[in-house]
Coordinates of C-alpha atoms and ligand atoms in Angstrom, one line a residue:
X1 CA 104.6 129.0 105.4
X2 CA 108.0 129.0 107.2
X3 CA 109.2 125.1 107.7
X4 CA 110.8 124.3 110.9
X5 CA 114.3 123.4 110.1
X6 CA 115.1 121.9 113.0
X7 CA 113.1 118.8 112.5
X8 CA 114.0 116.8 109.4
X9 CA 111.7 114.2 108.3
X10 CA 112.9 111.3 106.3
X11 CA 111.2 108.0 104.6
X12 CA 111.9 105.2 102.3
X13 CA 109.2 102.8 100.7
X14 CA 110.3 99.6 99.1
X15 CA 109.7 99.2 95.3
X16 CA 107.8 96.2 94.5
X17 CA 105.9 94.9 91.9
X18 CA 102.7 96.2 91.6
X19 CA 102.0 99.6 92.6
X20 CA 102.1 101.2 96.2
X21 CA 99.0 100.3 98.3
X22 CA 96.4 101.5 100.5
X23 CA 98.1 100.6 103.7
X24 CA 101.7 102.3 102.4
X25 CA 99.4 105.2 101.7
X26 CA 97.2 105.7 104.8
X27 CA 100.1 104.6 106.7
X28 CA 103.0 106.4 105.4
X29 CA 102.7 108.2 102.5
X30 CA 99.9 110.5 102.8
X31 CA 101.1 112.3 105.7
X32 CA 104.4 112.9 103.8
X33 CA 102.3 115.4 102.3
X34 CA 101.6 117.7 105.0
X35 CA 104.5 117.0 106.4
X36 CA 106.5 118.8 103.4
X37 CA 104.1 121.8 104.2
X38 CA 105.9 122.0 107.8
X39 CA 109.2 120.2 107.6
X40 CA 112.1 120.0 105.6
X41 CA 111.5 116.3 104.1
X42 CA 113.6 113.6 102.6
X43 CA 111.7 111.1 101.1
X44 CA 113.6 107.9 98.7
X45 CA 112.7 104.9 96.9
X46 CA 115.3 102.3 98.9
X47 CA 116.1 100.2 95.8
X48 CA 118.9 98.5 97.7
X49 CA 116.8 97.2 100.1
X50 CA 114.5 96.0 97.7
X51 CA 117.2 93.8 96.4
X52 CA 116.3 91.3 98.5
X53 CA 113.7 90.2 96.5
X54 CA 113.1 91.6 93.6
X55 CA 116.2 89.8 91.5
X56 CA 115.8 91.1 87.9
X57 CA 117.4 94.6 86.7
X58 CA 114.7 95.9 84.4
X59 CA 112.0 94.9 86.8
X60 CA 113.4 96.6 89.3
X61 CA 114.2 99.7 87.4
X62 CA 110.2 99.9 86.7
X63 CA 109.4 99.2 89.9
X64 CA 111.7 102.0 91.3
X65 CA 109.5 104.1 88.3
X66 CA 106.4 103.1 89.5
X67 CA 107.2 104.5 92.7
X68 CA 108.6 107.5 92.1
X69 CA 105.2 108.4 89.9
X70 CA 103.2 107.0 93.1
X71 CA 105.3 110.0 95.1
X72 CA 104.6 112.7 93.0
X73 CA 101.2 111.5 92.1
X74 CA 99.9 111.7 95.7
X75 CA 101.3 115.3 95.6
X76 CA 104.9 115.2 96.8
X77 CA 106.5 118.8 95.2
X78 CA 110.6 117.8 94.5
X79 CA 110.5 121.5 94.9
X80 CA 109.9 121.4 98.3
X81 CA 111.4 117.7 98.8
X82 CA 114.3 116.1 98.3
X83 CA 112.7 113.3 96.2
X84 CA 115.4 110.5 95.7
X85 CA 116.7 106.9 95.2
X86 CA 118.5 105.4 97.5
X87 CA 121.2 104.1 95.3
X88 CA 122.4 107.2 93.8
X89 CA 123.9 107.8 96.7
X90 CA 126.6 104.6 97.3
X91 CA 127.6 106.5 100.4
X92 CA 124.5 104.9 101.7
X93 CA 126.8 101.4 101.7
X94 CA 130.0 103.2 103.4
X95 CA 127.8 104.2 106.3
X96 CA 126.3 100.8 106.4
X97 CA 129.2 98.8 106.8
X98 CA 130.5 101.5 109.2
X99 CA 127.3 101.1 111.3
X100 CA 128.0 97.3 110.6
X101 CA 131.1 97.0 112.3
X102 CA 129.5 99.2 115.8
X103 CA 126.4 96.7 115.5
X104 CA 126.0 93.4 117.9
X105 CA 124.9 90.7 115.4
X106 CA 122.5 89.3 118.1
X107 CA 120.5 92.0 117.8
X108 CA 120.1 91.6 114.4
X109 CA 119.3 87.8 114.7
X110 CA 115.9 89.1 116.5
X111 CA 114.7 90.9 113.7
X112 CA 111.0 90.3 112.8
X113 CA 111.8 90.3 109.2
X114 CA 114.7 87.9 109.8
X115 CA 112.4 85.8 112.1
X116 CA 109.4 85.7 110.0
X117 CA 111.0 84.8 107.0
X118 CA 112.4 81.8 109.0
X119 CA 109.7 81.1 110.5
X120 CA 108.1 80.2 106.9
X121 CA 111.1 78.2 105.8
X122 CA 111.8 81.1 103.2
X123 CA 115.4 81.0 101.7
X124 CA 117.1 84.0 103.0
X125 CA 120.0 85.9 101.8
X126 CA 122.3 88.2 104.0
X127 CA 120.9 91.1 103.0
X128 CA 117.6 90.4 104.9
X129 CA 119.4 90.1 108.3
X130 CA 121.9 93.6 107.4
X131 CA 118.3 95.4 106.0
X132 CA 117.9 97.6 109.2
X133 CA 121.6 98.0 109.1
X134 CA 120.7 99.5 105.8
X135 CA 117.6 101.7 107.1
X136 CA 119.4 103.2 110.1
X137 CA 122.0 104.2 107.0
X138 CA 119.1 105.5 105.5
X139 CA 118.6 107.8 108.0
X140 CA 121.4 108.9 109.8
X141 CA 123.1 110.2 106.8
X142 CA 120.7 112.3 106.5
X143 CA 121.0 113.2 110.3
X144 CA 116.9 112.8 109.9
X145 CA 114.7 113.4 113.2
X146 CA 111.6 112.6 112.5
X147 CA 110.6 108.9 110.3
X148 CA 107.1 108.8 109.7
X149 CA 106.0 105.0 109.2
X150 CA 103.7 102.6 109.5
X151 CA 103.4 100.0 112.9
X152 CA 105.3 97.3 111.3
X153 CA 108.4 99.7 111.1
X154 CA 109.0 100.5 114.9
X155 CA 111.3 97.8 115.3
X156 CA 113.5 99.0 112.7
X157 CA 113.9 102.3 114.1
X158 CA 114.5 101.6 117.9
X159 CA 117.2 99.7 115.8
X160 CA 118.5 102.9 114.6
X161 CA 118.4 104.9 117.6
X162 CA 120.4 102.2 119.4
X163 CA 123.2 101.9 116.5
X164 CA 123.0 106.3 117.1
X165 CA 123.6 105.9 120.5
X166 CA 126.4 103.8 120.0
X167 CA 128.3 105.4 117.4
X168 CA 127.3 109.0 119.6
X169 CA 129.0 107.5 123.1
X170 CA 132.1 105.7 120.6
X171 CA 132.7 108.8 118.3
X172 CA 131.1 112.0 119.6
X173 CA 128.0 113.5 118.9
X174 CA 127.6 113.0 115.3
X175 CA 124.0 111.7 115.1
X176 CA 120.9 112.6 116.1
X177 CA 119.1 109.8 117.6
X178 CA 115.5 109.8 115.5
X179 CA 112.0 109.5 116.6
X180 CA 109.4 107.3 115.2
X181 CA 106.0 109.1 114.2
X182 CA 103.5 105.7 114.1
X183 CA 99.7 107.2 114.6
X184 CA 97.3 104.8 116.4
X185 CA 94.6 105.6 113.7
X186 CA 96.9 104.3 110.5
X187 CA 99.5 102.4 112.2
X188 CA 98.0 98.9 110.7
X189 CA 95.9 99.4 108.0
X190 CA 93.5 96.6 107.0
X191 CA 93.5 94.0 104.1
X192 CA 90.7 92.5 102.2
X193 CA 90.8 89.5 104.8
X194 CA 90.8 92.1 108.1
X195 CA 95.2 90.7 108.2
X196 CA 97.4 93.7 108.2
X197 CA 97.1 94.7 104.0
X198 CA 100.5 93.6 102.7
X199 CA 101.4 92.3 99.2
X200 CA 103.2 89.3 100.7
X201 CA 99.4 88.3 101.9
X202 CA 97.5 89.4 98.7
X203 CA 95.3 90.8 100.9
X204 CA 96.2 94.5 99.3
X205 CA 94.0 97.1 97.2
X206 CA 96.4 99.0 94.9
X207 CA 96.1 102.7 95.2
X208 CA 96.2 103.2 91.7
X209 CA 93.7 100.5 90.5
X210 CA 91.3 101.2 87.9
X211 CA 87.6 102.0 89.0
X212 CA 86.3 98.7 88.1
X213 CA 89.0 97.0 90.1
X214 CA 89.1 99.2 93.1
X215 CA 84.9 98.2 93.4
X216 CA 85.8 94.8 92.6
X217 CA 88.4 94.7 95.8
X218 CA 86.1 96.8 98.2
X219 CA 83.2 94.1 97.6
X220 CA 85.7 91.3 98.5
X221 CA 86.4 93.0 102.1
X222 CA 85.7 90.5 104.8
X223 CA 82.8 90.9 107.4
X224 CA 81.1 89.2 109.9
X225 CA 77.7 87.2 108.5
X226 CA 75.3 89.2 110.7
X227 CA 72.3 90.0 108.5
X228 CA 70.9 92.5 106.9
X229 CA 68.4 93.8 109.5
X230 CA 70.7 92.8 112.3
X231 CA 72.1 95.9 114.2
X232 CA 76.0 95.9 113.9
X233 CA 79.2 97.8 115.4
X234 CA 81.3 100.2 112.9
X235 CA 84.5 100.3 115.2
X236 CA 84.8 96.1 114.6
X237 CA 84.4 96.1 111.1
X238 CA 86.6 96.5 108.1
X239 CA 84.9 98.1 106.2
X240 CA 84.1 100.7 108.3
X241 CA 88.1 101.4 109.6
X242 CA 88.8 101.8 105.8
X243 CA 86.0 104.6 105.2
X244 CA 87.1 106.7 108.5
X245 CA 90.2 107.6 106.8
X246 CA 88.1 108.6 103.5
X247 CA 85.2 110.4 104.7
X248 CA 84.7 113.4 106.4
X249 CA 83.3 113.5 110.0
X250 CA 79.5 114.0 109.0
X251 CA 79.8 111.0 106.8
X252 CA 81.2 109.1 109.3
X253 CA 78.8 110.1 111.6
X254 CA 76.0 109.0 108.9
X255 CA 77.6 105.5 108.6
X256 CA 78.1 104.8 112.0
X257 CA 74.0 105.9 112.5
X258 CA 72.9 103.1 109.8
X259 CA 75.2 100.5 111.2
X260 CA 73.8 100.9 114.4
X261 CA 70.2 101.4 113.4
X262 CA 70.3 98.1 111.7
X263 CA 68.6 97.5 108.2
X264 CA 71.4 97.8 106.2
X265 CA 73.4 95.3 105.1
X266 CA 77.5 95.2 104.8
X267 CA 77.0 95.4 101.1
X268 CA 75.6 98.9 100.9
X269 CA 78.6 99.9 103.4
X270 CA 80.7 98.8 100.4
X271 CA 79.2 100.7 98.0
X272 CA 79.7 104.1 100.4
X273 CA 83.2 103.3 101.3
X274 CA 84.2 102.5 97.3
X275 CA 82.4 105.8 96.8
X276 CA 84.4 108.0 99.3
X277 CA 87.3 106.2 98.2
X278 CA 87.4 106.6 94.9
X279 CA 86.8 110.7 95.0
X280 CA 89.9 110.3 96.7
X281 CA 91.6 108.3 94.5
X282 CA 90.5 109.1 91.2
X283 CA 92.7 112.6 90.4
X284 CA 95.7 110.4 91.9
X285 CA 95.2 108.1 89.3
X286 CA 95.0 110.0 86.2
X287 CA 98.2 112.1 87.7
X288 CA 99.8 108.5 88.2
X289 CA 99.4 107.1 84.5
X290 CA 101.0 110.4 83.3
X291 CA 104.1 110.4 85.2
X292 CA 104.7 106.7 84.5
X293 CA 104.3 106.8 81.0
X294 CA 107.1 109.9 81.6
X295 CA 110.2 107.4 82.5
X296 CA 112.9 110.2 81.4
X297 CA 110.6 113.0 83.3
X298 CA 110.6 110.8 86.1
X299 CA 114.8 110.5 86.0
X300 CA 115.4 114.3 85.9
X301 CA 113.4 114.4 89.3
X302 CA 115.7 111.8 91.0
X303 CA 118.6 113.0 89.3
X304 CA 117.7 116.4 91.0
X305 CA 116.8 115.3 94.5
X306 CA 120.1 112.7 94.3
X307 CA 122.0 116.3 93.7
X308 CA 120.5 117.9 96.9
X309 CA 120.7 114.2 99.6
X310 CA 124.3 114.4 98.1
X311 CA 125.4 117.5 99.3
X312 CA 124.2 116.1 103.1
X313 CA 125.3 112.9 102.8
X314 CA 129.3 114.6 102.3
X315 CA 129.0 116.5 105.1
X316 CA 128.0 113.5 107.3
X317 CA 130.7 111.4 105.8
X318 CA 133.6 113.8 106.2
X319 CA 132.6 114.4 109.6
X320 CA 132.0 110.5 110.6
X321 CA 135.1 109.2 108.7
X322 CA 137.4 111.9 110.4
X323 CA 136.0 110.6 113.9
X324 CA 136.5 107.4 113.2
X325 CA 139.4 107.3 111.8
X326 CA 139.5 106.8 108.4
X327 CA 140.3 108.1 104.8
X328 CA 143.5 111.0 104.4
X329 CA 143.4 113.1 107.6
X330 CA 141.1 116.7 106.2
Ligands
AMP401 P1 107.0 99.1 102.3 O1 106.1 98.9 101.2 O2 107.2 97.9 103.2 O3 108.3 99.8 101.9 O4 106.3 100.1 103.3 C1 106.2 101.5 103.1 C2 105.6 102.2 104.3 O5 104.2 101.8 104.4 C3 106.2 101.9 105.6 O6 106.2 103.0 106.4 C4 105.3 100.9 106.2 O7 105.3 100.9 107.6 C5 103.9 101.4 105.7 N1 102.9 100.3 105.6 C6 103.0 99.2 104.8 N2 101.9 98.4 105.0 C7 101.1 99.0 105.9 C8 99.8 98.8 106.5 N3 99.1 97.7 106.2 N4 99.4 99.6 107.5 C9 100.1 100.7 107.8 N5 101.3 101.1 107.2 C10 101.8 100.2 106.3
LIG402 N1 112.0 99.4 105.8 C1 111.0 100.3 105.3 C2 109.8 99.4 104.9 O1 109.9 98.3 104.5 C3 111.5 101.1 104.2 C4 112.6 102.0 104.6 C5 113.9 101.9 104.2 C6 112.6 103.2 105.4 N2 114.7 102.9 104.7 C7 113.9 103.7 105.4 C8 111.6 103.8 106.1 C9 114.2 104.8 106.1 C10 111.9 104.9 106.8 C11 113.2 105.5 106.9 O2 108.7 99.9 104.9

């Protein structure tokens, strides 16, 4: 299939302890897989961002492991992608600190991140106020088009196409000013307690848990106490948002019939959704535990995709520091 090169599509997830979860993957990371069929893709582990929180080297180094297996688990070809981390290319910073200094800072004080973290009386370093600063880097170096995220990301990128619009009317047409791609269906994802899934809530399922843990979490999911002979509505239950995205339409058909009917109780629904769930999941799992337990594998593909987001990146920066005014004229 021929790709459309004029769209670029570009991601980042976080590494974090634990392993990628169901809401990074129904929200983000799933479609990077058709994407890839279609588009020319960029997808990285941001490392730098995640140094906001994640404060010891060789934790971090796992992490950033973990989620690079999690990429090419779920089916992500670094044949067809340029599969990287962020930090391999300390360009990333110059453009930040360029984008920086073309940035109001009161803009950045109404970041939700910012806000939220505030807001709970967190301690909060720098880095967490400059972290979209850092994203819009993310992707203009790449001059990316399209960013296919989750809901809780939107912010971040009207962010990015304000600083692109800046820098565009300052400097000249250097950037492209990116769309979001947020889909109604998977733009907030459910946890166990109906929230929004997140690790910072504990309310998350990990994608690659074990079959006895991924039942265990499914049975946990929060309903209403109707009972079991009680007729109830799929579209307002957890449970039943979750197994849309896992079934197929005649199963969700047949789901939506017994919830209506009445007679079944939210237990069984469990016990469908784990199944549908875990068909899915299972393959991704096994391919998982071998690329983790393949750490130098695992460097050769970075390595190889930091080769590739290189060879963009020094176009962007020759062109961006010659309009700007900096660096030994070309
Ligand atoms: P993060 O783990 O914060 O780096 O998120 C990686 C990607 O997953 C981003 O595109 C997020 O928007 C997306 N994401 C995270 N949690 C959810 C959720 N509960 N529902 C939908 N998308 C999510
Ligand atoms: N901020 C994003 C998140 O927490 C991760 C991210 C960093 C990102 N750089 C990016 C997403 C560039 C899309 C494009 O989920």
């Amino acid at each position: 299939m021929s790709k459309d090169k004029k769209k670029r599509v570009l991601s980042g997830v976080q590494p974090s302890a634990g392993q990628v979860h169901v809401g990074n993957y129904l929200g983000a990371m799933k479609r990077f897989v058709h994407l890839a069929k279609e588009h020319e893709t960029f997808f990285c582990v941001v490392d730098l961002h995640a140094l906001n929180t994640v404060k010891d080297g060789k934790e971090l180094r796992g992490y950033t492991h973990s989620l690079a297996a999690a990429y090419l688990a779920i089916g992500i070809d670094p044949e067809e992608t340029v599969l990287f981390r962020q930090s391999d290319l300390p360009e990333v910073c110059e453009l930040s600190w360029i984008l920086a200094c073309n940035f109001p800072l009161g803009l950045l004080e109404r970041g939700h991140a910012l806000k939220d973290a505030r807001a709970k009386g967190d301690k909060v370093d720098s880095g967490l106020m400059y972290y979209p600063i850092l994203m819009a880097a993310d992707i203009l170096l790449y001059k990316a088009n399209l960013i296919p995220v989750g809901a809780d990301q939107k912010q971040h990128i009207e962010m990015t196409r304000e600083i692109a619009q800046k820098m565009n009317l300052a400097y000249g047409e250097i950037f492209p000013v990116p769309e979001p791609m947020i889909e109604e269906a998977t733009g907030v994802i459910p946890g166990l307690d109906g929230r929004k899934m997140s690790k910072s809530y504990d309310n998350y399922i990990g994608l690659f848990e074990t079959e006895k843990k991924l039942k265990k979490k499914v049975m946990k999911i929060v309903t209403d106490s109707l009972g079991v002979e009680d007729k109830k509505d799929p579209q307002a239950c957890n449970v039943f948002k979750l197994y849309k995205l896992f079934a197929d339409e005649s199963q969700q058909a047949a789901l939506a019939d017994k919830y209506s009917a009445g007679g079944m109780g939210y237990g069984e629904a469990k016990l469908d959704l784990f199944e549908v769930m875990n068909q899915e999941l299972a393959p991704l799992r096994e391919s998982y535990q071998d690329w983790v337990s393949r750490p130098d594998d695992l460097e050769d593909v970075l390595r190889q995709g930091a080769k590739k987001a290189r060879e963009e990146a020094a176009d962007t920066m020759a062109e961006l520091r010659n309009a700007i005014g900096i660096g030994p004229l070309p």
